[in-house]
PDB file of C-alpha atoms and ligand atoms in Angstrom:
ATOM      1  CA  MET A 209      -2.318  -7.028   1.370  1.00  0.00           C
ATOM      2  CA  ARG A 210      -2.401  -8.198   4.843  1.00  0.00           C
ATOM      3  CA  LEU A 211       0.360  -9.019   7.126  1.00  0.00           C
ATOM      4  CA  LYS A 212      -0.420 -11.952   9.342  1.00  0.00           C
ATOM      5  CA  THR A 213       1.335 -13.959  11.857  1.00  0.00           C
ATOM      6  CA  GLY A 214       0.804 -17.360  10.403  1.00  0.00           C
ATOM      7  CA  LEU A 215       1.730 -19.459  13.331  1.00  0.00           C
ATOM      8  CA  VAL A 216       0.010 -21.734  15.689  1.00  0.00           C
ATOM      9  CA  TRP A 217      -0.862 -20.107  18.997  1.00  0.00           C
ATOM     10  CA  ALA A 218       1.316 -22.550  20.858  1.00  0.00           C
ATOM     11  CA  VAL A 219       4.226 -21.414  18.763  1.00  0.00           C
ATOM     12  CA  LEU A 220       3.327 -17.811  19.441  1.00  0.00           C
ATOM     13  CA  LEU A 221       3.400 -18.471  23.129  1.00  0.00           C
ATOM     14  CA  LEU A 222       6.896 -19.777  22.640  1.00  0.00           C
ATOM     15  CA  GLY A 223       7.845 -16.539  20.908  1.00  0.00           C
ATOM     16  CA  GLY A 224       7.334 -17.726  17.358  1.00  0.00           C
ATOM     17  CA  LEU A 225       7.167 -15.931  14.050  1.00  0.00           C
ATOM     18  CA  PHE A 226       4.640 -13.475  12.800  1.00  0.00           C
ATOM     19  CA  VAL A 227       3.324 -13.860   9.310  1.00  0.00           C
ATOM     20  CA  TYR A 228       2.220 -11.162   6.917  1.00  0.00           C
ATOM     21  CA  HIS A 229      -1.153 -11.822   5.540  1.00  0.00           C
ATOM     22  CA  ASP A 230      -3.402  -9.927   3.291  1.00  0.00           C
ATOM     23  CA  ASP A 231      -6.913  -8.899   3.622  1.00  0.00           C
ATOM     24  CA  ARG A 232      -9.528  -6.641   2.229  1.00  0.00           C
ATOM     25  CA  PHE A 233     -11.215  -3.585   3.582  1.00  0.00           C
ATOM     26  CA  GLN A 234     -14.816  -3.801   4.640  1.00  0.00           C
ATOM     27  CA  ALA A 235     -16.069  -0.281   4.209  1.00  0.00           C
ATOM     28  CA  VAL A 236     -15.550   0.701   0.598  1.00  0.00           C
ATOM     29  CA  PRO A 237     -16.751   3.949  -0.983  1.00  0.00           C
ATOM     30  CA  ASN A 238     -18.868   3.197  -4.054  1.00  0.00           C
ATOM     31  CA  LYS A 239     -16.723   5.151  -6.426  1.00  0.00           C
ATOM     32  CA  VAL A 240     -13.730   2.895  -5.945  1.00  0.00           C
ATOM     33  CA  ILE A 241     -15.544  -0.414  -6.242  1.00  0.00           C
ATOM     34  CA  THR A 242     -13.916  -1.244  -9.551  1.00  0.00           C
ATOM     35  CA  ALA A 243     -10.462  -0.479  -8.332  1.00  0.00           C
ATOM     36  CA  VAL A 244     -11.037  -2.406  -5.169  1.00  0.00           C
ATOM     37  CA  SER A 245     -12.237  -5.434  -7.001  1.00  0.00           C
ATOM     38  CA  GLN A 246      -9.039  -5.360  -9.024  1.00  0.00           C
ATOM     39  CA  TRP A 247      -7.262  -5.085  -5.771  1.00  0.00           C
ATOM     40  CA  ARG A 248      -9.164  -7.969  -4.245  1.00  0.00           C
ATOM     41  CA  SER A 249      -8.260 -10.221  -7.077  1.00  0.00           C
ATOM     42  CA  SER A 250      -4.650  -9.255  -6.659  1.00  0.00           C
ATOM     43  CA  LEU A 251      -4.959 -10.058  -2.994  1.00  0.00           C
ATOM     44  CA  ALA A 252      -6.374 -13.451  -3.752  1.00  0.00           C
ATOM     45  CA  THR A 253      -3.548 -14.070  -6.144  1.00  0.00           C
ATOM     46  CA  GLU A 254      -1.068 -12.957  -3.566  1.00  0.00           C
ATOM     47  CA  LEU A 255      -2.544 -15.064  -0.827  1.00  0.00           C
ATOM     48  CA  ASN A 256      -2.189 -18.126  -2.985  1.00  0.00           C
ATOM     49  CA  ALA A 257       1.222 -17.145  -4.201  1.00  0.00           C
ATOM     50  CA  GLY A 258       2.513 -16.084  -0.826  1.00  0.00           C
ATOM     51  CA  ASN A 259       1.285 -19.060   1.064  1.00  0.00           C
ATOM     52  CA  ASN A 260       1.813 -21.944  -1.255  1.00  0.00           C
ATOM     53  CA  SER A 261       2.647 -21.807  -4.864  1.00  0.00           C
ATOM     54  CA  SER A 262       5.347 -19.155  -4.794  1.00  0.00           C
ATOM     55  CA  MET A 263       7.116 -20.944  -1.985  1.00  0.00           C
ATOM     56  CA  ALA A 264       6.852 -24.124  -3.990  1.00  0.00           C
ATOM     57  CA  SER A 265       7.923 -22.418  -7.180  1.00  0.00           C
ATOM     58  CA  SER A 266      10.836 -20.743  -5.441  1.00  0.00           C
ATOM     59  CA  ALA A 267      11.938 -24.109  -4.178  1.00  0.00           C
ATOM     60  CA  THR A 268      11.574 -25.454  -7.685  1.00  0.00           C
ATOM     61  CA  SER A 269      13.484 -22.576  -9.221  1.00  0.00           C
ATOM     62  CA  SER A 270      16.275 -22.790  -6.695  1.00  0.00           C
ATOM     63  CA  VAL A 271      16.629 -26.447  -7.523  1.00  0.00           C
ATOM     64  CA  ALA A 272      16.668 -25.570 -11.183  1.00  0.00           C
ATOM     65  CA  SER A 273      19.206 -22.810 -10.686  1.00  0.00           C
ATOM     66  CA  SER A 274      21.459 -24.979  -8.587  1.00  0.00           C
ATOM     67  CA  VAL A 275      21.443 -27.504 -11.391  1.00  0.00           C
ATOM     68  CA  THR A 276      22.298 -24.900 -13.995  1.00  0.00           C
ATOM     69  CA  SER A 277      24.771 -23.109 -11.732  1.00  0.00           C
ATOM     70  CA  THR A 278      27.096 -26.101 -11.755  1.00  0.00           C
ATOM     71  CA  SER A 279      27.956 -25.058 -15.277  1.00  0.00           C
ATOM     72  CA  SER A 280      26.822 -21.433 -15.178  1.00  0.00           C
ATOM     73  CA  ARG A 281      27.407 -19.242 -12.124  1.00  0.00           C
ATOM     74  CA  PRO A 282      25.794 -16.138 -13.601  1.00  0.00           C
ATOM     75  CA  ALA A 283      22.427 -17.929 -13.702  1.00  0.00           C
ATOM     76  CA  ALA A 284      22.485 -18.324  -9.923  1.00  0.00           C
ATOM     77  CA  SER A 285      23.428 -14.726  -9.205  1.00  0.00           C
ATOM     78  CA  SER A 286      20.777 -13.345 -11.537  1.00  0.00           C
ATOM     79  CA  THR A 287      18.195 -15.320  -9.557  1.00  0.00           C
ATOM     80  CA  THR A 288      19.182 -13.619  -6.317  1.00  0.00           C
ATOM     81  CA  THR A 289      18.959 -10.106  -7.780  1.00  0.00           C
ATOM     82  CA  GLU A 290      15.485 -10.606  -9.197  1.00  0.00           C
ATOM     83  CA  ALA A 291      13.256  -7.653  -8.334  1.00  0.00           C
ATOM     84  CA  THR A 292      10.611  -8.008  -5.650  1.00  0.00           C
ATOM     85  CA  PRO A 293       7.333  -8.661  -7.518  1.00  0.00           C
ATOM     86  CA  ILE A 294       4.823  -5.887  -7.972  1.00  0.00           C
ATOM     87  CA  GLU A 295       1.081  -5.909  -7.483  1.00  0.00           C
ATOM     88  CA  SER A 296      -0.900  -6.809 -10.591  1.00  0.00           C
ATOM     89  CA  ASN A 297      -2.989  -3.634 -10.444  1.00  0.00           C
ATOM     90  CA  VAL A 298       0.055  -1.362 -10.732  1.00  0.00           C
ATOM     91  CA  GLN A 299       1.581  -3.282 -13.616  1.00  0.00           C
ATOM     92  CA  GLY A 300       1.611  -1.216 -16.777  1.00  0.00           C
ATOM     93  CA  LYS A 301       0.431   1.913 -14.934  1.00  0.00           C
ATOM     94  CA  THR A 302       2.282   5.179 -14.995  1.00  0.00           C
ATOM     95  CA  LEU A 303       2.157   6.613 -11.510  1.00  0.00           C
ATOM     96  CA  ALA A 304       3.537   9.884 -10.202  1.00  0.00           C
ATOM     97  CA  THR A 305       6.292   9.436  -7.646  1.00  0.00           C
ATOM     98  CA  THR A 306       4.862  11.892  -5.101  1.00  0.00           C
ATOM     99  CA  TYR A 307       2.394  10.628  -2.491  1.00  0.00           C
ATOM    100  CA  TYR A 308       0.420  12.657   0.029  1.00  0.00           C
ATOM    101  CA  TYR A 309      -0.158  10.729   3.226  1.00  0.00           C
ATOM    102  CA  HIS A 310      -2.308  11.281   6.267  1.00  0.00           C
ATOM    103  CA  PHE A 311      -3.290   9.449   9.409  1.00  0.00           C
ATOM    104  CA  ALA A 312      -6.850   8.368  10.061  1.00  0.00           C
ATOM    105  CA  ALA A 313      -8.522   9.671  13.219  1.00  0.00           C
ATOM    106  CA  ASP A 314      -7.684   8.076  16.553  1.00  0.00           C
ATOM    107  CA  MET A 315      -4.345   6.626  15.543  1.00  0.00           C
ATOM    108  CA  PRO A 316      -2.327   5.408  18.544  1.00  0.00           C
ATOM    109  CA  ALA A 317       1.000   7.223  18.883  1.00  0.00           C
ATOM    110  CA  LYS A 318       2.921   3.966  18.395  1.00  0.00           C
ATOM    111  CA  ALA A 319       1.180   3.328  15.094  1.00  0.00           C
ATOM    112  CA  GLN A 320       1.922   6.853  13.892  1.00  0.00           C
ATOM    113  CA  GLN A 321       5.558   6.439  14.866  1.00  0.00           C
ATOM    114  CA  ALA A 322       5.777   3.134  13.014  1.00  0.00           C
ATOM    115  CA  PHE A 323       4.354   4.638   9.828  1.00  0.00           C
ATOM    116  CA  THR A 324       6.474   7.771  10.135  1.00  0.00           C
ATOM    117  CA  ALA A 325       9.564   5.553  10.292  1.00  0.00           C
ATOM    118  CA  ALA A 326       8.299   3.591   7.287  1.00  0.00           C
ATOM    119  CA  VAL A 327       7.791   6.810   5.311  1.00  0.00           C
ATOM    120  CA  ALA A 328      11.428   7.735   5.979  1.00  0.00           C
ATOM    121  CA  VAL A 329      12.632   4.348   4.721  1.00  0.00           C
ATOM    122  CA  TYR A 330      10.888   4.770   1.364  1.00  0.00           C
ATOM    123  CA  ASN A 331      11.852   8.447   1.036  1.00  0.00           C
ATOM    124  CA  GLN A 332      15.494   7.457   1.489  1.00  0.00           C
ATOM    125  CA  THR A 333      15.320   5.475  -1.759  1.00  0.00           C
ATOM    126  CA  GLY A 334      14.861   8.695  -3.727  1.00  0.00           C
ATOM    127  CA  ILE A 335      12.408   6.774  -5.933  1.00  0.00           C
ATOM    128  CA  VAL A 336       9.203   7.981  -4.297  1.00  0.00           C
ATOM    129  CA  LYS A 337       8.527  11.107  -2.290  1.00  0.00           C
ATOM    130  CA  LEU A 338       6.007  10.820   0.523  1.00  0.00           C
ATOM    131  CA  VAL A 339       4.748  14.145   1.827  1.00  0.00           C
ATOM    132  CA  ALA A 340       2.364  14.803   4.703  1.00  0.00           C
ATOM    133  CA  GLY A 341      -0.938  16.136   3.398  1.00  0.00           C
ATOM    134  CA  SER A 342      -4.170  15.193   1.670  1.00  0.00           C
ATOM    135  CA  GLY A 343      -3.539  15.577  -2.036  1.00  0.00           C
ATOM    136  CA  THR A 344      -6.171  16.001  -4.724  1.00  0.00           C
ATOM    137  CA  ALA A 345      -8.178  13.331  -6.548  1.00  0.00           C
ATOM    138  CA  GLU A 346      -5.628  13.108  -9.333  1.00  0.00           C
ATOM    139  CA  GLN A 347      -2.675  12.854  -6.966  1.00  0.00           C
ATOM    140  CA  ASN A 348      -1.369   9.764  -5.207  1.00  0.00           C
ATOM    141  CA  GLN A 349      -2.559   9.444  -1.635  1.00  0.00           C
ATOM    142  CA  ILE A 350      -1.983   7.068   1.251  1.00  0.00           C
ATOM    143  CA  THR A 351      -4.203   6.739   4.292  1.00  0.00           C
ATOM    144  CA  PHE A 352      -2.591   5.193   7.351  1.00  0.00           C
ATOM    145  CA  PHE A 353      -4.979   3.604   9.818  1.00  0.00           C
ATOM    146  CA  VAL A 354      -5.385   1.009  12.526  1.00  0.00           C
ATOM    147  CA  TYR A 355      -8.109  -1.568  12.915  1.00  0.00           C
ATOM    148  CA  HIS A 356      -8.971  -4.261  15.380  1.00  0.00           C
ATOM    149  CA  LYS A 357      -9.313  -7.874  14.405  1.00  0.00           C
ATOM    150  CA  SER A 358      -9.071 -10.741  16.843  1.00  0.00           C
ATOM    151  CA  MET A 359      -8.017 -14.033  15.384  1.00  0.00           C
ATOM    152  CA  SER A 360      -9.932 -17.121  16.331  1.00  0.00           C
ATOM    153  CA  ALA A 361      -8.790 -20.691  16.702  1.00  0.00           C
ATOM    154  CA  ALA A 362     -10.722 -21.396  13.515  1.00  0.00           C
ATOM    155  CA  GLU A 363      -8.172 -19.304  11.673  1.00  0.00           C
ATOM    156  CA  GLN A 364      -5.519 -21.857  12.467  1.00  0.00           C
ATOM    157  CA  GLY A 365      -3.653 -19.647  14.871  1.00  0.00           C
ATOM    158  CA  THR A 366      -2.559 -17.092  12.314  1.00  0.00           C
ATOM    159  CA  VAL A 367      -2.321 -13.539  13.562  1.00  0.00           C
ATOM    160  CA  GLU A 368      -2.972 -10.799  11.095  1.00  0.00           C
ATOM    161  CA  LEU A 369      -0.661  -7.892  11.784  1.00  0.00           C
ATOM    162  CA  GLY A 370      -1.840  -5.509   9.124  1.00  0.00           C
ATOM    163  CA  HIS A 371      -3.043  -5.021   5.607  1.00  0.00           C
ATOM    164  CA  GLY A 372      -2.577  -2.579   2.821  1.00  0.00           C
ATOM    165  CA  GLY A 373      -2.417  -2.221  -0.918  1.00  0.00           C
ATOM    166  CA  PRO A 374      -2.579   0.050  -3.922  1.00  0.00           C
ATOM    167  CA  ASN A 375      -5.933   1.265  -5.120  1.00  0.00           C
ATOM    168  CA  ILE A 376      -5.675   2.486  -8.674  1.00  0.00           C
ATOM    169  CA  ILE A 377      -8.025   5.227  -9.802  1.00  0.00           C
ATOM    170  CA  GLN A 378      -8.184   5.852 -13.524  1.00  0.00           C
ATOM    171  CA  ARG A 379     -10.120   8.594 -15.193  1.00  0.00           C
ATOM    172  CA  VAL A 380     -10.284   8.435 -18.948  1.00  0.00           C
ATOM    173  CA  GLY A 381     -11.119  11.032 -21.556  1.00  0.00           C
ATOM    174  CA  TRP A 382     -10.810  14.723 -20.895  1.00  0.00           C
ATOM    175  CA  GLY A 383      -8.662  15.400 -17.842  1.00  0.00           C
ATOM    176  CA  ALA A 384      -7.500  11.779 -17.788  1.00  0.00           C
ATOM    177  CA  TYR A 385      -5.306  10.711 -14.946  1.00  0.00           C
ATOM    178  CA  THR A 386      -4.117   7.626 -13.107  1.00  0.00           C
ATOM    179  CA  ALA A 387      -3.574   7.831  -9.369  1.00  0.00           C
ATOM    180  CA  ASN A 388      -3.015   5.454  -6.505  1.00  0.00           C
ATOM    181  CA  HIS A 389      -5.256   6.084  -3.504  1.00  0.00           C
ATOM    182  CA  ALA A 390      -3.664   3.502  -1.265  1.00  0.00           C
ATOM    183  CA  ARG A 391      -4.225   2.388   2.290  1.00  0.00           C
ATOM    184  CA  ALA A 392      -1.966   0.796   4.861  1.00  0.00           C
ATOM    185  CA  GLY A 393      -3.212  -0.396   8.229  1.00  0.00           C
ATOM    186  CA  LEU A 394      -1.994  -2.082  11.382  1.00  0.00           C
ATOM    187  CA  ASN A 395      -4.046  -4.490  13.472  1.00  0.00           C
ATOM    188  CA  ALA A 396      -3.976  -2.691  16.809  1.00  0.00           C
ATOM    189  CA  THR A 397      -5.460  -5.690  18.586  1.00  0.00           C
ATOM    190  CA  TYR A 398      -1.910  -7.041  18.687  1.00  0.00           C
ATOM    191  CA  SER A 399       0.897  -4.915  20.080  1.00  0.00           C
ATOM    192  CA  ALA A 400       3.351  -6.730  17.794  1.00  0.00           C
ATOM    193  CA  ALA A 401       1.607  -5.059  14.871  1.00  0.00           C
ATOM    194  CA  LEU A 402       2.486  -1.534  16.023  1.00  0.00           C
ATOM    195  CA  ASN A 403       5.951  -1.956  14.736  1.00  0.00           C
ATOM    196  CA  ARG A 404       8.019  -0.320  12.024  1.00  0.00           C
ATOM    197  CA  SER A 405       8.749  -3.586  10.187  1.00  0.00           C
ATOM    198  CA  VAL A 406       5.016  -4.209   9.836  1.00  0.00           C
ATOM    199  CA  ALA A 407       4.448  -0.607   8.731  1.00  0.00           C
ATOM    200  CA  ILE A 408       7.259  -0.908   6.151  1.00  0.00           C
ATOM    201  CA  HIS A 409       5.672  -4.089   4.781  1.00  0.00           C
ATOM    202  CA  GLU A 410       2.181  -2.592   4.519  1.00  0.00           C
ATOM    203  CA  LEU A 411       3.448   0.673   3.068  1.00  0.00           C
ATOM    204  CA  GLY A 412       5.373  -1.443   0.550  1.00  0.00           C
ATOM    205  CA  HIS A 413       2.071  -2.967  -0.552  1.00  0.00           C
ATOM    206  CA  ALA A 414       0.456   0.488  -0.705  1.00  0.00           C
ATOM    207  CA  LEU A 415       3.236   1.622  -3.046  1.00  0.00           C
ATOM    208  CA  GLY A 416       2.706  -1.451  -5.223  1.00  0.00           C
ATOM    209  CA  LEU A 417       5.136  -4.104  -3.994  1.00  0.00           C
ATOM    210  CA  ASP A 418       3.887  -7.673  -3.776  1.00  0.00           C
ATOM    211  CA  HIS A 419       5.200 -10.476  -1.592  1.00  0.00           C
ATOM    212  CA  SER A 420       8.744 -11.737  -1.970  1.00  0.00           C
ATOM    213  CA  THR A 421       9.990 -15.257  -1.410  1.00  0.00           C
ATOM    214  CA  ASP A 422      13.249 -13.848  -0.005  1.00  0.00           C
ATOM    215  CA  PRO A 423      13.205 -13.873   3.831  1.00  0.00           C
ATOM    216  CA  ASN A 424      15.500 -10.816   3.802  1.00  0.00           C
ATOM    217  CA  SER A 425      12.949  -8.767   1.891  1.00  0.00           C
ATOM    218  CA  VAL A 426      10.632  -6.460   3.806  1.00  0.00           C
ATOM    219  CA  MET A 427       7.945  -7.984   1.563  1.00  0.00           C
ATOM    220  CA  TYR A 428       8.402 -11.546   2.793  1.00  0.00           C
ATOM    221  CA  PRO A 429       4.922 -12.680   3.912  1.00  0.00           C
ATOM    222  CA  VAL A 430       6.131 -13.800   7.316  1.00  0.00           C
ATOM    223  CA  GLU A 431       7.195 -11.092   9.739  1.00  0.00           C
ATOM    224  CA  GLN A 432      11.000 -11.154  10.095  1.00  0.00           C
ATOM    225  CA  GLY A 433      11.494  -7.760  11.704  1.00  0.00           C
ATOM    226  CA  LYS A 434      13.174  -6.446   8.538  1.00  0.00           C
ATOM    227  CA  THR A 435      13.464  -2.671   8.312  1.00  0.00           C
ATOM    228  CA  VAL A 436      15.996  -2.289   5.499  1.00  0.00           C
ATOM    229  CA  LEU A 437      14.958  -2.560   1.856  1.00  0.00           C
ATOM    230  CA  THR A 438      16.939  -5.100  -0.146  1.00  0.00           C
ATOM    231  CA  ALA A 439      18.348  -4.353  -3.581  1.00  0.00           C
ATOM    232  CA  ALA A 440      15.490  -6.466  -4.935  1.00  0.00           C
ATOM    233  CA  ASP A 441      12.903  -4.372  -3.066  1.00  0.00           C
ATOM    234  CA  ILE A 442      14.429  -1.225  -4.544  1.00  0.00           C
ATOM    235  CA  ALA A 443      14.464  -2.826  -7.997  1.00  0.00           C
ATOM    236  CA  GLY A 444      10.758  -3.578  -7.567  1.00  0.00           C
ATOM    237  CA  LEU A 445      10.032   0.065  -6.742  1.00  0.00           C
ATOM    238  CA  ASN A 446      12.099   1.156  -9.713  1.00  0.00           C
ATOM    239  CA  SER A 447      10.055  -1.069 -11.987  1.00  0.00           C
ATOM    240  CA  ILE A 448       6.897   0.738 -10.882  1.00  0.00           C
ATOM    241  CA  TYR A 449       8.107   4.331 -10.733  1.00  0.00           C
ATOM    242  CA  VAL A 450      11.114   4.715 -13.015  1.00  0.00           C
ATOM    243  CA  LYS A 451       9.958   4.337 -16.608  1.00  0.00           C
TER     244      LYS A 451
HETATM  245 ZN1   ZN B  40       1.692  -8.670   2.784  1.00  0.00          ZN
END
């Protein structure tokens, strides 16, 4: 999933918001085509959900909950503690909690620092354990990288800050395993992307979190500078990793 700044350039010049957007990788090894196509469809879903329908549905549900909360307070509070959604391609999968991560070649120091800080944030949850190293085919892996993508006026002034997502590898039969060979990247064309809040968002996608409609969530699709996981973000991770 990509993190974009979804604002008009004029707004950016005024110091406006950055939006998380989601994208797909261009160079894809043949052996992960199937997994990537699952991932692409989840991206497409997320793009729609993050940009339009989930905002609309959250507005709808908050209206609904405010109606019900006049007679039932618990309904309103259960809405606010709803777990951050998870990516469709991790749903129903049993994943190990240990990830081996490494940096791609030629990573700027600022990007490495941002991802290192993001790793610490997720390790502090105690839910997943991210360890420097390569890992084997059957182990979970994360590759951190940077890329360069300039946004044109045709893209309506949105600035993509990064992208990332889970990439589920399943081997069936003898020696069966399920692993997540995820990627998380920052768009180094924009200095605002080399930032821990962006890295936390993209690493969240890599671990299986989808976009949240809560502006306090690190998974909100518009960059808010959030660096602390909400209870809902942690609940989302739990739903993936604690069975
Ligand atoms: Zn995103």
